[in-house]
Amino acid sequence: MTDLNTLESDVLAQVAAAGDLQALDAVRVAAVGKTGSISGLLKTLGAMSPDERKERGAAINALRDRVQSAITEKKASLEAAELDARLARETLDLTLPGPYRRKGSVHPTMQVMDEMVSIFADMGFAVAEGPDIEDDFHNFTALNFPEKHPAREMHDTFFFEPKETGERMLLRTHTSPVQVRTMVSQKPPIRIIAPGRTYRCDSDATHTPMFHQVEGLVIDKGIHMGHLKWTLETFIARFFETDAVTTQFRPHHFPFTEPSAEMDVQCDRSGGEIKIGQGSSWLEILGCGMVHPNVLRACGIDPDEYQGFAFGMGVDRLGMLKYGMPDLRDMFASDSRWLAHYGFSGFAAPNPASGLS
Ligand code: PHE
């Protein structure tokens, strides 16, 4: 047995001495590989008497197991050491200036969102949110879109694969489902805005498949269109930071409001740029109306007791108008040059007291 003991201490010493994974693997091959020293010993068993084989065989196998587990243990510790060394080697000194000293900036859409939230918060609105992935009930049915009504198609909806139940989830086509979620979970009086992402299968200079809206909802007793008009005109004047904004209501149709209107802002389009507060053109910026009694009923609110108004505006479009960005698609092209040009300082949080932008 001395030969086995010597072999074992030899191999174990080699395992202990292996300085890296490559050296350890060489030790492994030389000991327990196909033609290794321990494997060689196992091959000598065939020529032995059964009794001798039993005893020797057990001893050699036990030796092989001990060597194998020593190798496994050593491998783990070498790997850990290698990882530590790599982590130490690959540290990055974030305090060093990069080759391009470009500052991060706030995306114009987020800037405009912040401006809108700060104006509406000042007017007493709370912020509400809902999921981007909606169900048919919140996006359409509760908003008085009848089943199979063509108005559902108008929205160019992105649908998910139907579930086993046949139900199809969708990417919300507007922020109006947040109206429903709010009315279902909150008692009037309600005064909220709901900023968020919306999705429609559409792309050109003034449409992108993902865009942003801010929804507004007011529910109380005795609410009428005069309240809606004042709220929107006050918002527009504050947002564009001028009193010289002229707006007009145009009759429109939305299933969830009655009467419904779109609001346009007077602008000048001559010279390839859009200028607000002058000129003879009109640009549509939002949809609005008095909340339809069917919507109130679907949300458990008695339309004989409560009335309300709602509006939904395109955030990116308002940004284009205010900051003179000609193509909506550029806003989501992730071009850092565009961001460097149109972005805002992260330190200038908009508020109505110290200024918006
Ligand atoms: N949800 C409508 C749209 O996306 C806008 C809207 C909101 C109209 C609220 C009326 C009331 O087109």
CSV table of C-alpha atoms in Angstrom, one decimal, residues 5 46 84 88 94 108 166 193-195 210 217 231 310 317 348 350:
chain,number,residue,atom,x,y,z
A,5,ASN,CA,0.2,6.4,-0.3
A,46,GLY,CA,-7.4,-7.6,-14.3
A,84,ASP,CA,-11.2,38.5,-8.1
A,88,ALA,CA,-9.6,44.2,-9.6
A,94,LEU,CA,-15.6,56.9,-13.2
A,108,PRO,CA,-37.7,67.3,-24.5
A,166,GLY,CA,-59.9,34.3,-26.1
A,193,ILE,CA,-54.2,64.3,-15.0
A,194,ALA,CA,-52.7,61.0,-16.3
A,195,PRO,CA,-49.4,61.4,-18.2
A,210,MET,CA,-45.1,55.2,-29.4
A,217,LEU,CA,-60.4,64.3,-15.9
A,231,THR,CA,-59.0,75.1,-17.8
A,310,ALA,CA,-62.1,65.1,-20.0
A,317,ARG,CA,-46.6,67.4,-30.3
A,348,ALA,CA,-33.7,73.0,-14.1
A,350,PRO,CA,-39.8,73.2,-14.1
